[in-house]
PDB file of C-alpha atoms and ligand atoms in Angstrom:
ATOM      1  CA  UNK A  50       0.000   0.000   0.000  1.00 55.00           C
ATOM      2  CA  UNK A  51       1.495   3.517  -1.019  1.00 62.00           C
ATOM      3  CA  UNK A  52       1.264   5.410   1.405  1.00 71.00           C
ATOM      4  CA  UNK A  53      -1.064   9.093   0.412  1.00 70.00           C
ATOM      5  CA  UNK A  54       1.513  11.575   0.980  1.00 72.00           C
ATOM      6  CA  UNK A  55       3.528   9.529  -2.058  1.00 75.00           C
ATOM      7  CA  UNK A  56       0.597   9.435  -4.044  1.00 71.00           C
ATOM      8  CA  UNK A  57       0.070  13.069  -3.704  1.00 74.00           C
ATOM      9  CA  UNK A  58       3.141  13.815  -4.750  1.00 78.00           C
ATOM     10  CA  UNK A  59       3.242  11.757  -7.975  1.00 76.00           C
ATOM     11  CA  UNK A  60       0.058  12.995  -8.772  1.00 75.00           C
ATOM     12  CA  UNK A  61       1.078  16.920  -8.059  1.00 81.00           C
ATOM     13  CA  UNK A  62       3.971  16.572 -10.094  1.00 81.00           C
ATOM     14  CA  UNK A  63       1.867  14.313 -13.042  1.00 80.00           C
ATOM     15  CA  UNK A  64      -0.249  17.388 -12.813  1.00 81.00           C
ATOM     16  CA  UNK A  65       2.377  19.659 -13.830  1.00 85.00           C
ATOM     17  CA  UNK A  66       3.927  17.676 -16.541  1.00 85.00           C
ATOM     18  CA  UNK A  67       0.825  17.512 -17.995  1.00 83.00           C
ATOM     19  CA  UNK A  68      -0.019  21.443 -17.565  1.00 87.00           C
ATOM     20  CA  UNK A  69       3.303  21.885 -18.880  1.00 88.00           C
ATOM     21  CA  UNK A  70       2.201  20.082 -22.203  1.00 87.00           C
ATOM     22  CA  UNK A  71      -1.019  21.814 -22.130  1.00 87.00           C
ATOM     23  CA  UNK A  72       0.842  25.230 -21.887  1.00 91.00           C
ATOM     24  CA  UNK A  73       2.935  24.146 -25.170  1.00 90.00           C
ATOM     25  CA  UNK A  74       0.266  23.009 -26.778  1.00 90.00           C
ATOM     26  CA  UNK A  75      -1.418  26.245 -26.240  1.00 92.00           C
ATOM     27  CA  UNK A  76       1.744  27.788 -27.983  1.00 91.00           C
ATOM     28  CA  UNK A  77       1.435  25.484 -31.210  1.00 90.00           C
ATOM     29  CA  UNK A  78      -1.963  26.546 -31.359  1.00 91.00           C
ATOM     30  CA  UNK A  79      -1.244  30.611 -31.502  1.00 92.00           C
ATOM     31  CA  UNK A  80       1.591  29.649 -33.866  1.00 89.00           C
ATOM     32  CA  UNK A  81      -1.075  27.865 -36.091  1.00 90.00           C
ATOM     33  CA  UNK A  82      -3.024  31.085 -35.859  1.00 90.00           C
ATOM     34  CA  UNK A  83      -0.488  32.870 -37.450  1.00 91.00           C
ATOM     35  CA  UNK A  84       0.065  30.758 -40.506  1.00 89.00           C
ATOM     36  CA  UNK A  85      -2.548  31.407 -43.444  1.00 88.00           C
ATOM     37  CA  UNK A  86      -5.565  28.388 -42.920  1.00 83.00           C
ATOM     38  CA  UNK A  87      -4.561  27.261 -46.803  1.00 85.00           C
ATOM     39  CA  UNK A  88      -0.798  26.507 -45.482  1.00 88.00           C
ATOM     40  CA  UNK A  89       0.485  22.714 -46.043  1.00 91.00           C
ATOM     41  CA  UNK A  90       2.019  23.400 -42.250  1.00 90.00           C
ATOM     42  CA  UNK A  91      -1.314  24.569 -40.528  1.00 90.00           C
ATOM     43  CA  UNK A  92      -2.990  20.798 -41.708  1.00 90.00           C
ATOM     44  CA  UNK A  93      -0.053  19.606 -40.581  1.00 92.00           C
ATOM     45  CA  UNK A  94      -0.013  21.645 -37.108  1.00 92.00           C
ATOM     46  CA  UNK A  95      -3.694  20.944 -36.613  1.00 91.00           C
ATOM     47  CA  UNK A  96      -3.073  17.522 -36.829  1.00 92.00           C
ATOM     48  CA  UNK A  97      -0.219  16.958 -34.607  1.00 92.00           C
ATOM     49  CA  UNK A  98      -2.543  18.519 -32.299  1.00 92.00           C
ATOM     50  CA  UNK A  99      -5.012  16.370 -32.498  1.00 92.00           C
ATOM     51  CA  UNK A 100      -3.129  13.450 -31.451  1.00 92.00           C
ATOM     52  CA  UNK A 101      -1.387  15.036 -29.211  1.00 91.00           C
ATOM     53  CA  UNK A 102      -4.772  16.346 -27.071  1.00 89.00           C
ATOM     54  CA  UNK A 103      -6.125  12.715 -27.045  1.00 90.00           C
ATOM     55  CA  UNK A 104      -2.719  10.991 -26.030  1.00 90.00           C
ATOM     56  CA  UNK A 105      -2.269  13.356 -23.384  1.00 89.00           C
ATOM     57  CA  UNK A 106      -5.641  12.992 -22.147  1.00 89.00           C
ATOM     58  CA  UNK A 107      -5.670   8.862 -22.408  1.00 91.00           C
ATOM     59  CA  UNK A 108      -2.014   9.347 -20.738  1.00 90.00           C
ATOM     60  CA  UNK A 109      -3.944  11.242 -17.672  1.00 89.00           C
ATOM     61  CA  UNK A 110      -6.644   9.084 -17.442  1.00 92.00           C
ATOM     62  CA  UNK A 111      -4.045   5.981 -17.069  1.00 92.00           C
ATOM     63  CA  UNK A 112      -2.228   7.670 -14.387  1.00 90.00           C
ATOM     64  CA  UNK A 113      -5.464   8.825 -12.514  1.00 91.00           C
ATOM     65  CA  UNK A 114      -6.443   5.048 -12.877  1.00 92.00           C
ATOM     66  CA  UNK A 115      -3.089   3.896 -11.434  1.00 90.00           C
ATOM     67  CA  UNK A 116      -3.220   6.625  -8.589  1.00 90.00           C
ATOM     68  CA  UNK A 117      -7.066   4.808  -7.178  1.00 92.00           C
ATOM     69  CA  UNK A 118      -9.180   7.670  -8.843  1.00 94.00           C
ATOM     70  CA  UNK A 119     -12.428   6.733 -10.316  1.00 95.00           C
ATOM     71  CA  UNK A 120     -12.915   7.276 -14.510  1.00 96.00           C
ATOM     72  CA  UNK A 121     -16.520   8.632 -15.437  1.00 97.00           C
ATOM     73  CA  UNK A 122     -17.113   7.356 -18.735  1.00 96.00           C
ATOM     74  CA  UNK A 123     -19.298   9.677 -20.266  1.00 97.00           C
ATOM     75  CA  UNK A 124     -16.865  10.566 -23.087  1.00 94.00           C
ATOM     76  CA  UNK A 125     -13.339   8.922 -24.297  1.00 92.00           C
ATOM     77  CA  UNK A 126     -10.907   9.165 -22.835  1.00 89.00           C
ATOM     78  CA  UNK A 127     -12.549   8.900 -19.708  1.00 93.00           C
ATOM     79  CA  UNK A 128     -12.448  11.939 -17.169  1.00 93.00           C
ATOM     80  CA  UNK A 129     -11.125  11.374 -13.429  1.00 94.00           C
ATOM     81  CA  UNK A 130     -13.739  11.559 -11.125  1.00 96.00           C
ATOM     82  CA  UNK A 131     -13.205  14.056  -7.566  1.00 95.00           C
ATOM     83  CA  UNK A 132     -14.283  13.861  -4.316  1.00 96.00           C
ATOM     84  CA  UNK A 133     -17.542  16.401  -3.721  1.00 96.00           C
ATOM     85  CA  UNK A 134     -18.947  15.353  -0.562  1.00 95.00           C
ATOM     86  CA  UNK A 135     -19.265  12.143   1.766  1.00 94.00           C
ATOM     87  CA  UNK A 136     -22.728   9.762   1.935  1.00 93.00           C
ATOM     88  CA  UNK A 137     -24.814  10.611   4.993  1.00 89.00           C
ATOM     89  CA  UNK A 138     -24.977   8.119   7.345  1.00 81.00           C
ATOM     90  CA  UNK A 139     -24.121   6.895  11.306  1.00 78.00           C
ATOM     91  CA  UNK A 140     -20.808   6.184  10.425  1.00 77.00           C
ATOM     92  CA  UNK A 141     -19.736   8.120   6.994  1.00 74.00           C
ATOM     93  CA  UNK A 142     -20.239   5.350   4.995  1.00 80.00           C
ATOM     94  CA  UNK A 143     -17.744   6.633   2.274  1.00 88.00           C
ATOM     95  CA  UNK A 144     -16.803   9.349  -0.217  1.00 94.00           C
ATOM     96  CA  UNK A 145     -18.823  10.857  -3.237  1.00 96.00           C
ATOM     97  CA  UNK A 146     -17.010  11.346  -7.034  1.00 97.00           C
ATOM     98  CA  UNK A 147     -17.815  13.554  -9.048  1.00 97.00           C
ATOM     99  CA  UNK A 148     -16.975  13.805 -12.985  1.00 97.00           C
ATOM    100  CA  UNK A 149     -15.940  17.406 -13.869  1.00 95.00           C
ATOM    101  CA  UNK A 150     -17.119  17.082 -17.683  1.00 95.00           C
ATOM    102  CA  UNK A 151     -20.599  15.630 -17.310  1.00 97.00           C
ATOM    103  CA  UNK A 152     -21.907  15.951 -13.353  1.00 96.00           C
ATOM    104  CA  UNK A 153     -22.520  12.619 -12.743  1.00 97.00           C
ATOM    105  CA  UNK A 154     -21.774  11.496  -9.105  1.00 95.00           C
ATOM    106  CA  UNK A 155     -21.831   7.998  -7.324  1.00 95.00           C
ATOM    107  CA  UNK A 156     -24.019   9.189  -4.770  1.00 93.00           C
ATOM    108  CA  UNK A 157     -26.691   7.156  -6.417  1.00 91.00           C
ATOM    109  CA  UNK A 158     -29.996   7.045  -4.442  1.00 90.00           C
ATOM    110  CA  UNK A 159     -28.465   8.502  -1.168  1.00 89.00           C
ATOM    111  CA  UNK A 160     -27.987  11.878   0.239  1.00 91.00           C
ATOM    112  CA  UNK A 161     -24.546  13.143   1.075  1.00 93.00           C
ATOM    113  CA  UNK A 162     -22.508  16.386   2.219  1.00 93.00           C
ATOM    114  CA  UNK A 163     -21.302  18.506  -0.160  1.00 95.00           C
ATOM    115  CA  UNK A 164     -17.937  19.805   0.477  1.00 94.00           C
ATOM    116  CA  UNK A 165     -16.540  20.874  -2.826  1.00 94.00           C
ATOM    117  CA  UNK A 166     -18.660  24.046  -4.306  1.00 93.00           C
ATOM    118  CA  UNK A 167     -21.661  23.531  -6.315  1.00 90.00           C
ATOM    119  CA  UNK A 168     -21.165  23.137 -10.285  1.00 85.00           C
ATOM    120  CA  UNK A 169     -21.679  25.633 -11.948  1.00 79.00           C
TER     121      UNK A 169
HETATM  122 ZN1  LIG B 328     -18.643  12.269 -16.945  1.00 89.98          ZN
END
């Protein structure tokens, strides 16, 4: 069992490898921008980009996997689910996920306490 300081750490420092690539990827794009749409290199750009969104993304859903969080799989790759709120109940019978894309949440049937903020 890893213990959750180590897991917070690999996943803090997943998180900013991947907002890294998300930040160069952001570049690529406003270099696409500049480059007329009929350009050989814009297809190409646009593209590149394309693969490289959806790798990423089944990349973070891996490591979210790997790391014990919950994939909602309302769209592909799947979206890590987060902790909202905890079941009601005499004792806490257990946490409530969230997926950040779609809203759905395992709270099924039950009530529970919301801790994050309400979606918006
Ligand atoms: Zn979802």
């Amino acid at each position: 069992m890893p213990d959750p300081l180590t897991i917070a750490g690999a996943a803090a420092a997943f998180k900013s490898t991947f907002d890294a690539l998300r930040s160069a990827m952001g570049l690529l794009k406003d270099a696409k921008e500049l480059l007329p749409s009929g350009d050989q290199r814009h297809q190409a750009i646009s593209q590149a980009l394309a693969t490289a969104e959806s790798s990423s993304k089944i990349a973070e859903a891996e490591i979210a996997k790997s790391l014990g969080f919950e994939l909602c799989k309302c769209e592909f790759p799947p979206t890590p689910m987060l902790t909202v709120g905890e079941l009601n109940g005499r004792p806490k019978t257990g946490p409530v996920y969230e997926c950040p894309k779609c809203g759905f949440n395992t709270a099924g049937p039950f009530t529970y306490n919301r801790i994050a903020p309400e979606r918006s």
